[in-house]
XYZ file of N, CA and C in Angstrom:
699
model
N 45.334 14.671 -6.728
C 44.542 13.472 -6.995
C 43.270 13.479 -6.170
N 43.374 13.843 -4.897
C 42.186 13.838 -4.051
C 41.181 14.871 -4.514
N 41.645 16.014 -5.026
C 40.716 17.015 -5.540
C 39.938 16.489 -6.727
N 40.625 15.705 -7.565
C 39.954 15.140 -8.731
C 38.855 14.190 -8.318
N 39.105 13.346 -7.318
C 38.085 12.401 -6.844
C 36.893 13.154 -6.279
N 37.141 14.214 -5.538
C 36.057 14.981 -4.965
C 35.222 15.641 -6.036
N 35.866 16.093 -7.119
C 35.135 16.783 -8.174
C 34.237 15.852 -8.945
N 34.674 14.606 -9.124
C 33.874 13.653 -9.891
C 32.844 12.965 -9.038
N 32.947 13.082 -7.717
C 31.953 12.477 -6.844
C 32.156 10.996 -6.634
N 33.343 10.475 -6.981
C 33.597 9.052 -6.807
C 34.330 8.818 -5.496
N 34.195 7.565 -4.993
C 34.886 7.207 -3.769
C 34.189 7.763 -2.547
N 34.792 7.576 -1.376
C 34.190 8.056 -0.142
C 34.141 9.564 -0.111
N 33.081 10.116 0.414
C 32.937 11.560 0.500
C 32.530 12.216 -0.793
N 32.037 11.441 -1.778
C 31.595 12.004 -3.048
C 30.325 12.807 -2.885
N 29.872 13.374 -4.021
C 28.669 14.197 -3.974
C 27.452 13.386 -3.542
N 26.640 13.910 -2.653
C 25.423 13.185 -2.242
C 24.409 13.173 -3.370
N 23.537 12.182 -3.351
C 22.486 12.096 -4.351
C 21.526 13.261 -4.201
N 21.064 13.744 -5.335
C 20.115 14.853 -5.342
C 18.706 14.287 -5.156
N 18.043 14.569 -4.025
C 16.705 14.002 -3.802
C 15.681 14.489 -4.818
N 15.916 15.656 -5.422
C 14.990 16.152 -6.438
C 15.013 15.265 -7.671
N 16.217 14.792 -8.042
C 16.317 13.881 -9.182
C 15.657 12.551 -8.837
N 15.898 12.054 -7.623
C 15.253 10.807 -7.188
C 13.738 10.918 -7.341
N 13.176 12.007 -6.820
C 11.727 12.199 -6.865
C 11.238 12.305 -8.306
N 11.951 13.050 -9.141
C 11.536 13.216 -10.534
C 11.558 11.891 -11.275
N 12.577 11.075 -11.023
C 12.699 9.784 -11.703
C 11.584 8.840 -11.256
N 11.317 8.769 -9.951
C 10.263 7.878 -9.459
C 8.896 8.321 -9.966
N 8.662 9.620 -10.004
C 7.393 10.135 -10.527
C 7.237 9.785 -11.996
N 8.310 9.963 -12.767
C 8.266 9.640 -14.193
C 8.057 8.139 -14.409
N 8.712 7.327 -13.589
C 8.555 5.869 -13.721
C 7.113 5.455 -13.460
N 6.493 6.037 -12.449
C 5.092 5.731 -12.159
C 4.181 6.158 -13.309
N 4.463 7.300 -13.902
C 3.664 7.763 -15.040
C 3.733 6.767 -16.189
N 4.939 6.287 -16.492
C 5.106 5.325 -17.590
C 4.416 4.005 -17.251
N 4.564 3.537 -16.024
C 3.908 2.291 -15.614
C 2.388 2.420 -15.731
N 1.849 3.563 -15.332
C 0.400 3.780 -15.416
C -0.072 3.801 -16.866
N 0.704 4.389 -17.730
C 0.277 4.571 -19.113
C 0.573 3.364 -20.004
N 1.762 2.769 -19.828
C 2.210 1.745 -20.775
C 2.478 0.387 -20.153
N 2.313 0.266 -18.825
C 2.592 -1.006 -18.177
C 4.085 -1.247 -18.033
N 4.418 -2.396 -17.445
C 5.832 -2.706 -17.229
C 6.557 -2.929 -18.550
N 5.877 -3.512 -19.532
C 6.503 -3.758 -20.828
C 6.934 -2.458 -21.490
N 6.224 -1.369 -21.215
C 6.545 -0.091 -21.828
C 7.523 0.756 -21.040
N 8.011 0.236 -19.911
C 8.934 1.003 -19.074
C 10.343 0.928 -19.653
N 10.889 2.055 -20.045
C 12.269 2.125 -20.517
C 12.984 3.243 -19.787
N 14.265 3.048 -19.521
C 15.033 4.068 -18.818
C 15.181 5.330 -19.662
N 15.208 5.145 -20.987
C 15.291 6.318 -21.868
C 14.069 7.220 -21.683
N 12.862 6.626 -21.679
C 11.652 7.417 -21.544
C 11.551 8.027 -20.156
N 11.936 7.279 -19.135
C 11.908 7.819 -17.768
C 12.868 8.999 -17.651
N 14.071 8.842 -18.210
C 15.051 9.924 -18.160
C 14.525 11.167 -18.876
N 13.891 10.973 -20.025
C 13.356 12.111 -20.784
C 12.308 12.866 -19.967
N 11.395 12.126 -19.352
C 10.334 12.767 -18.572
C 10.867 13.421 -17.308
N 11.883 12.819 -16.724
C 12.427 13.341 -15.466
C 13.423 14.476 -15.695
N 13.794 14.711 -16.959
C 14.762 15.757 -17.255
C 16.154 15.413 -16.793
N 16.510 14.126 -16.896
C 17.833 13.679 -16.478
C 18.390 12.728 -17.538
N 19.327 11.890 -17.167
C 19.980 11.003 -18.122
C 19.947 9.560 -17.643
N 20.167 8.644 -18.586
C 20.243 7.226 -18.205
C 21.350 6.963 -17.195
N 22.566 7.511 -17.397
C 23.611 7.274 -16.381
C 23.203 7.734 -14.989
N 22.458 8.854 -14.925
C 22.017 9.332 -13.613
C 21.069 8.327 -12.967
N 20.226 7.695 -13.785
C 19.312 6.677 -13.251
C 20.096 5.442 -12.826
N 21.057 5.021 -13.656
C 21.847 3.830 -13.324
C 22.678 4.036 -12.059
N 23.034 5.270 -11.752
C 23.778 5.508 -10.512
C 22.902 5.263 -9.291
N 21.600 5.296 -9.502
C 20.659 5.126 -8.398
C 20.036 3.728 -8.383
N 19.689 3.211 -9.534
C 19.061 1.893 -9.650
C 19.754 1.109 -10.752
N 20.005 -0.153 -10.488
C 20.834 -0.959 -11.393
C 20.114 -1.410 -12.651
N 18.811 -1.177 -12.748
C 18.095 -1.606 -13.937
C 16.617 -1.294 -13.838
N 15.877 -1.819 -14.808
C 14.457 -1.507 -14.900
C 13.657 -2.057 -13.727
N 13.905 -3.301 -13.328
C 13.136 -3.907 -12.232
C 13.365 -3.181 -10.902
N 14.616 -2.902 -10.501
C 14.806 -2.152 -9.253
C 14.161 -0.771 -9.283
N 14.202 -0.115 -10.444
C 13.550 1.187 -10.554
C 12.045 1.056 -10.370
N 11.440 0.069 -11.027
C 9.996 -0.136 -10.893
C 9.619 -0.445 -9.450
N 10.415 -1.261 -8.776
C 10.131 -1.596 -7.378
C 10.217 -0.359 -6.488
N 11.202 0.496 -6.731
C 11.326 1.715 -5.936
C 10.147 2.646 -6.175
N 9.700 2.736 -7.431
C 8.561 3.601 -7.744
C 7.291 3.079 -7.080
N 7.067 1.770 -7.148
C 5.881 1.173 -6.536
C 5.933 1.325 -5.017
N 7.116 1.164 -4.433
C 7.257 1.322 -2.981
C 6.858 2.725 -2.547
N 7.177 3.737 -3.355
C 6.816 5.103 -2.994
C 5.306 5.290 -2.986
N 4.604 4.548 -3.804
C 3.144 4.651 -3.855
C 2.486 3.833 -2.754
N 3.113 2.762 -2.330
C 2.531 1.893 -1.307
C 2.975 2.276 0.103
N 3.569 3.459 0.252
C 3.970 3.943 1.572
C 2.736 4.495 2.278
N 1.905 3.572 2.790
C 0.601 3.945 3.330
C 0.709 4.308 4.809
N -0.273 5.066 5.351
C -0.236 5.463 6.761
C -0.336 4.259 7.691
N 0.074 4.481 8.932
C -0.060 3.443 9.946
C -1.534 3.155 10.192
N -1.867 1.885 10.480
C -3.273 1.546 10.712
C -3.813 2.219 11.955
N -5.121 2.471 11.996
C -5.721 3.164 13.142
C -5.812 2.258 14.368
N -6.068 2.866 15.514
C -6.282 2.121 16.752
C -7.435 2.780 17.498
N -8.647 2.396 17.133
C -9.843 2.999 17.732
C -10.427 2.143 18.837
N -9.901 0.921 18.999
C -10.481 0.006 19.966
C -11.579 -0.855 19.372
N -11.888 -0.664 18.100
C -12.914 -1.452 17.412
C -12.223 -2.344 16.389
N -12.216 -3.640 16.638
C -11.480 -4.560 15.779
C -11.991 -4.542 14.341
N -13.307 -4.607 14.160
C -13.853 -4.602 12.800
C -13.523 -3.292 12.090
N -13.686 -2.174 12.796
C -13.404 -0.865 12.193
C -11.937 -0.761 11.789
N -11.037 -1.128 12.718
C -9.612 -0.964 12.456
C -9.124 -1.905 11.369
N -9.612 -3.135 11.401
C -9.183 -4.101 10.393
C -9.670 -3.674 9.011
N -10.918 -3.256 8.943
C -11.450 -2.798 7.662
C -10.724 -1.572 7.156
N -10.427 -0.625 8.061
C -9.754 0.610 7.657
C -8.323 0.337 7.211
N -7.589 -0.479 7.973
C -6.200 -0.762 7.614
C -6.123 -1.499 6.282
N -7.064 -2.408 6.046
C -7.113 -3.150 4.788
C -7.466 -2.214 3.634
N -8.445 -1.355 3.845
C -8.908 -0.478 2.770
C -7.896 0.606 2.424
N -7.167 1.104 3.425
C -6.137 2.101 3.152
C -5.077 1.509 2.239
N -4.663 0.274 2.546
C -3.673 -0.373 1.679
C -4.254 -0.646 0.294
N -5.479 -1.162 0.240
C -6.080 -1.486 -1.054
C -6.231 -0.254 -1.932
N -6.541 0.880 -1.333
C -6.698 2.106 -2.113
C -5.406 2.444 -2.844
N -4.280 2.278 -2.164
C -2.991 2.528 -2.818
C -2.661 1.413 -3.808
N -2.947 0.181 -3.433
C -2.612 -0.973 -4.273
C -3.366 -0.933 -5.599
N -4.588 -0.440 -5.573
C -5.399 -0.401 -6.798
C -4.900 0.630 -7.799
N -4.023 1.518 -7.362
C -3.476 2.491 -8.302
C -2.387 1.885 -9.185
N -2.019 0.639 -8.924
C -0.998 -0.043 -9.710
C -1.684 -1.072 -10.612
N -1.422 -0.998 -11.883
C -2.061 -1.908 -12.829
C -1.709 -3.356 -12.501
N -2.707 -4.270 -12.491
C -2.405 -5.679 -12.215
C -1.358 -6.264 -13.159
N -1.379 -5.876 -14.434
C -0.396 -6.422 -15.380
C 1.019 -5.941 -15.059
N 1.139 -4.775 -14.422
C 2.457 -4.312 -13.987
C 2.998 -5.247 -12.911
N 2.150 -5.586 -11.950
C 2.586 -6.449 -10.855
C 2.960 -7.845 -11.352
N 2.145 -8.409 -12.241
C 2.423 -9.767 -12.733
C 3.671 -9.792 -13.606
N 3.835 -8.800 -14.488
C 5.012 -8.763 -15.362
C 6.287 -8.514 -14.565
N 6.194 -7.638 -13.590
C 7.358 -7.350 -12.756
C 7.754 -8.575 -11.948
N 6.770 -9.290 -11.403
C 7.096 -10.488 -10.635
C 7.756 -11.543 -11.513
N 7.280 -11.689 -12.759
C 7.876 -12.666 -13.674
C 9.358 -12.367 -13.901
N 9.723 -11.090 -13.929
C 11.123 -10.730 -14.120
C 11.926 -10.894 -12.834
N 11.302 -10.651 -11.693
C 12.014 -10.731 -10.418
C 12.162 -12.160 -9.901
N 11.221 -13.031 -10.226
C 11.171 -14.376 -9.629
C 12.462 -15.179 -9.789
N 13.138 -15.176 -10.954
C 14.347 -16.020 -11.081
C 15.537 -15.521 -10.269
N 15.530 -14.267 -9.849
C 16.648 -13.690 -9.109
C 16.270 -13.613 -7.625
N 16.932 -14.375 -6.751
C 16.548 -14.395 -5.337
C 16.526 -13.004 -4.689
N 17.473 -12.147 -5.047
C 17.502 -10.813 -4.444
C 16.344 -9.952 -4.933
N 16.062 -9.994 -6.227
C 14.944 -9.220 -6.752
C 13.618 -9.764 -6.246
N 13.533 -11.095 -6.140
C 12.300 -11.702 -5.627
C 12.052 -11.246 -4.189
N 13.106 -11.231 -3.377
C 12.955 -10.779 -1.989
C 12.537 -9.311 -1.940
N 13.087 -8.502 -2.821
C 12.712 -7.088 -2.860
C 11.265 -6.919 -3.323
N 10.835 -7.747 -4.256
C 9.441 -7.686 -4.700
C 8.504 -7.996 -3.544
N 8.795 -9.067 -2.823
C 7.938 -9.453 -1.700
C 7.914 -8.361 -0.632
N 9.061 -7.777 -0.337
C 9.131 -6.716 0.668
C 8.367 -5.476 0.206
N 8.421 -5.191 -1.085
C 7.789 -3.983 -1.619
C 6.293 -4.138 -1.813
N 5.871 -5.273 -2.352
C 4.487 -5.439 -2.802
C 3.631 -6.218 -1.809
N 4.210 -7.211 -1.158
C 3.427 -8.108 -0.309
C 3.435 -7.674 1.156
N 4.593 -7.309 1.670
C 4.716 -7.037 3.103
C 3.900 -5.846 3.598
N 3.709 -4.766 2.808
C 2.907 -3.654 3.344
C 1.515 -4.057 3.803
N 0.853 -4.933 3.050
C -0.489 -5.356 3.460
C -0.414 -6.230 4.706
N 0.608 -7.052 4.823
C 0.757 -7.891 6.002
C 1.014 -7.039 7.242
N 1.841 -5.994 7.089
C 2.111 -5.122 8.232
C 0.868 -4.343 8.644
N 0.134 -3.843 7.647
C -1.056 -3.041 7.950
C -2.080 -3.856 8.720
N -2.312 -5.088 8.284
C -3.313 -5.933 8.923
C -2.737 -6.601 10.177
N -1.449 -6.915 10.160
C -0.838 -7.639 11.268
C -0.893 -6.890 12.581
N -0.599 -5.592 12.579
C -0.637 -4.827 13.826
C -2.058 -4.743 14.370
N -3.042 -4.681 13.470
C -4.443 -4.669 13.902
C -4.827 -5.997 14.540
N -4.379 -7.096 13.937
C -4.660 -8.414 14.515
C -4.018 -8.558 15.895
N -2.801 -8.051 16.038
C -2.114 -8.144 17.334
C -2.896 -7.418 18.420
N -3.412 -6.228 18.097
C -4.195 -5.486 19.090
C -5.495 -6.209 19.406
N -6.091 -6.845 18.379
C -7.340 -7.571 18.602
C -7.123 -8.755 19.536
N -6.019 -9.454 19.380
C -5.695 -10.562 20.277
C -5.461 -10.039 21.691
N -4.727 -8.925 21.819
C -4.440 -8.353 23.139
C -5.720 -7.916 23.839
N -6.718 -7.448 23.078
C -7.989 -7.033 23.683
C -8.876 -8.224 24.016
N -8.514 -9.390 23.530
C -9.333 -10.570 23.775
C -10.429 -10.752 22.750
N -10.370 -10.015 21.623
C -11.384 -10.147 20.579
C -11.162 -11.391 19.727
N -9.907 -11.790 19.575
C -9.585 -12.981 18.794
C -9.083 -14.076 19.726
N -9.271 -15.293 19.303
C -8.844 -16.428 20.114
C -7.338 -16.376 20.329
N -6.919 -16.717 21.519
C -5.497 -16.641 21.863
C -4.648 -17.551 20.982
N -5.205 -18.656 20.548
C -4.447 -19.595 19.721
C -4.523 -19.310 18.238
N -5.050 -18.162 17.862
C -5.178 -17.819 16.445
C -3.804 -17.789 15.780
N -3.705 -18.447 14.632
C -2.445 -18.483 13.884
C -2.307 -17.181 13.100
N -1.563 -16.253 13.663
C -1.434 -14.918 13.070
C -0.882 -14.983 11.648
N 0.191 -15.741 11.451
C 0.839 -15.779 10.135
C -0.068 -16.414 9.085
N -0.851 -17.407 9.508
C -1.769 -18.033 8.556
C -2.866 -17.060 8.132
N -3.379 -16.287 9.083
C -4.374 -15.282 8.741
C -3.796 -14.260 7.768
N -2.568 -13.834 8.010
C -1.938 -12.862 7.133
C -1.670 -13.449 5.746
N -1.324 -14.733 5.704
C -1.148 -15.400 4.407
C -2.450 -15.402 3.618
N -3.547 -15.650 4.321
C -4.849 -15.677 3.647
C -5.201 -14.290 3.116
N -4.971 -13.271 3.943
C -5.244 -11.900 3.506
C -4.378 -11.541 2.306
N -3.077 -11.866 2.403
C -2.175 -11.573 1.296
C -2.568 -12.304 0.029
N -2.989 -13.561 0.178
C -3.392 -14.332 -0.994
C -4.599 -13.693 -1.681
N -5.551 -13.224 -0.885
C -6.737 -12.587 -1.459
C -6.371 -11.380 -2.308
N -5.454 -10.571 -1.796
C -5.074 -9.340 -2.483
C -4.199 -9.617 -3.698
N -3.146 -10.390 -3.491
C -2.114 -10.504 -4.513
C -2.425 -11.538 -5.588
N -3.123 -12.602 -5.236
C -3.501 -13.575 -6.266
C -4.378 -12.910 -7.313
N -5.328 -12.099 -6.856
C -6.226 -11.426 -7.788
C -5.443 -10.505 -8.731
N -4.463 -9.799 -8.175
C -3.695 -8.866 -9.006
C -2.775 -9.605 -9.978
N -2.190 -10.715 -9.540
C -1.251 -11.425 -10.391
C -1.930 -12.237 -11.490
N -3.081 -12.826 -11.162
C -3.681 -13.773 -12.098
C -5.087 -13.404 -12.534
N -5.675 -12.369 -11.944
C -7.034 -11.988 -12.297
C -7.069 -10.744 -13.160
N -8.234 -10.407 -13.680
C -8.349 -9.233 -14.548
C -8.449 -7.910 -13.782
N -8.661 -7.976 -12.456
C -8.852 -6.734 -11.708
C -8.485 -6.949 -10.252
N -8.397 -5.833 -9.532
C -8.074 -5.878 -8.108
C -9.302 -6.291 -7.286
N -9.040 -6.643 -6.032
C -10.089 -6.945 -5.068
C -10.924 -5.686 -4.832
N -12.247 -5.827 -4.834
C -13.122 -4.682 -4.601
C -13.367 -4.488 -3.103
N -13.929 -3.339 -2.738
C -14.259 -3.078 -1.332
C -15.231 -4.124 -0.789
N -16.248 -4.454 -1.593
C -17.256 -5.422 -1.142
C -16.630 -6.794 -0.929
N -15.755 -7.199 -1.835
C -15.089 -8.494 -1.697
C -14.167 -8.499 -0.488
N -13.480 -7.396 -0.250
C -12.605 -7.304 0.916
C -13.414 -7.399 2.205
N -14.570 -6.736 2.241
C -15.415 -6.777 3.434
C -15.909 -8.194 3.708
N -16.324 -8.897 2.654
C -16.785 -10.290 2.841
C -15.642 -11.182 3.299
N -14.447 -10.941 2.767
C -13.293 -11.761 3.155
C -12.960 -11.558 4.630
N -12.996 -10.308 5.085
C -12.727 -10.034 6.500
C -13.770 -10.711 7.381
N -15.027 -10.674 6.951
C -16.085 -11.325 7.724
C -15.832 -12.820 7.850
N -15.471 -13.462 6.735
C -15.207 -14.903 6.755
C -14.046 -15.222 7.692
N -12.973 -14.420 7.616
C -11.811 -14.659 8.465
C -12.152 -14.516 9.942
N -12.848 -13.431 10.275
C -13.121 -13.176 11.689
C -14.174 -14.108 12.264
N -15.078 -14.588 11.451
C -16.048 -15.574 11.974
C -15.335 -16.805 12.501
N -14.202 -17.132 11.887
C -13.449 -18.292 12.345
C -12.492 -17.976 13.480
N -12.022 -16.719 13.559
C -10.988 -16.377 14.536
C -11.513 -15.636 15.756
N -12.687 -15.019 15.637
C -13.191 -14.188 16.730
C -13.713 -15.024 17.886
N -13.547 -14.499 19.087
C -14.149 -15.128 20.262
C -15.666 -15.008 20.175
N -16.150 -13.835 19.789
C -17.589 -13.582 19.670
C -17.789 -12.601 18.520
N -18.007 -13.119 17.329
C -18.114 -12.254 16.151
C -19.328 -11.334 16.254
N -20.436 -11.844 16.754
C -21.636 -11.018 16.886
C -21.377 -9.812 17.782
N -20.573 -10.000 18.836
C -20.249 -8.889 19.731
C -19.391 -7.846 19.023
N -18.488 -8.291 18.155
C -17.671 -7.349 17.388
C -18.542 -6.503 16.469
N -19.513 -7.153 15.819
C -20.415 -6.435 14.929
C -21.231 -5.421 15.721
N -21.746 -5.846 16.877
C -22.564 -4.955 17.714
C -21.747 -3.744 18.163
N -20.499 -3.975 18.545
C -19.635 -2.878 18.968
C -19.396 -1.896 17.830
N -19.129 -2.438 16.637
C -18.903 -1.589 15.466
C -20.138 -0.763 15.130
N -21.315 -1.403 15.170
C -22.559 -0.687 14.854
C -22.863 0.381 15.909
N -22.557 0.083 17.167
C -22.802 1.062 18.230
C -21.927 2.293 18.044
N -20.667 2.084 17.663
C -19.776 3.214 17.415
C -20.252 4.038 16.228
N -20.742 3.349 15.205
C -21.245 4.058 14.024
C -22.453 4.918 14.389
N -23.366 4.351 15.186
C -24.535 5.120 15.613
C -24.128 6.301 16.486
N -23.129 6.079 17.327
C -22.648 7.149 18.205
C -22.075 8.295 17.378
N -21.300 7.955 16.346
C -20.719 8.989 15.491
C -21.805 9.719 14.717
N -22.783 8.963 14.248
C -23.891 9.602 13.525
C -24.663 10.548 14.443
N -24.888 10.105 15.674
C -25.606 10.948 16.623
C -24.849 12.221 16.926
N -23.525 12.105 17.065
C -22.713 13.287 17.323
C -22.765 14.242 16.145
N -22.729 13.687 14.925
C -22.785 14.532 13.737
C -24.135 15.231 13.631
N -25.213 14.489 13.930
C -26.554 15.093 13.876
C -26.693 16.185 14.926
N -26.154 15.928 16.132
C -26.247 16.920 17.204
C -25.495 18.189 16.830
N -24.328 18.013 16.203
C -23.558 19.176 15.779
C -24.329 19.957 14.722
N -24.973 19.233 13.815
C -25.742 19.890 12.762
C -26.887 20.708 13.360
N -27.590 20.127 14.321
C -28.699 20.835 14.971
C -28.175 22.051 15.712
N -27.035 21.891 16.383
C -26.452 22.991 17.142
C -26.105 24.152 16.222
N -25.491 23.830 15.074
C -25.119 24.887 14.131
C -26.354 25.562 13.561
N -27.403 24.772 13.292
C -28.630 25.355 12.757
C -29.228 26.315 13.781
N -29.158 25.938 15.075
C -29.778 26.756 16.113
C -29.059 28.079 16.302
N -27.765 28.121 15.893
C -26.990 29.332 16.062
C -27.261 30.356 14.969
N -27.948 29.938 13.921
C -28.235 30.894 12.860
C -29.212 31.948 13.348
N -29.014 33.204 12.968
C -29.949 34.253 13.410
C -31.316 34.069 12.783
N -32.353 34.401 13.544
C -33.711 34.258 13.016
C -33.936 35.255 11.893
N -34.664 34.843 10.843
C -34.920 35.751 9.726
C -35.763 36.921 10.187
N -35.451 38.086 9.628
C -36.203 39.290 9.995
C -37.357 39.537 9.028
């Protein structure tokens, strides 16, 4: 009897999941979401593209919404935010890194998926963790460092700032025709920091000084490389 259980992979000590199948299924799900939206996502089509079967998908994800959330989570697995000591630079970079990944997901996918997840408390919580929390984490750690450096007022309401940032990103995707643009994100950060910064003008000056310093270093390197070229004969 125990040999039979081991052969079928059921019960404790069964066969481990094949990560190659996981990857193939998530890749196929993203392809379908990109091409046909959430309405066009079917387990049959995902299985066909991934070279597997519906039962294999159901063993991993209980339905279409959990599969879509897992696929989106794999795309929103963005790098940790930078720590350069420049609040404007780091905040802009952490926001833009997340937005770059977020823009690869069709807004109608996010709105349709949320409509399906909202009535189920567990799916709704998974949606928020998958779609909303990455941007809050990316910006939140940057805000914490800014407060520690004394760039932001000590009494700044961190969670309220993060709510505002999240609202800017996700409201546009859920109810608007397109994602937030780089220019709109930059203006939003400026508005937020003008209210929260101890000295916003000083933050701008610091950011511009670093930019000039980097440009100067790049120009110096360029001149150095040019000088190393042999003189024409």
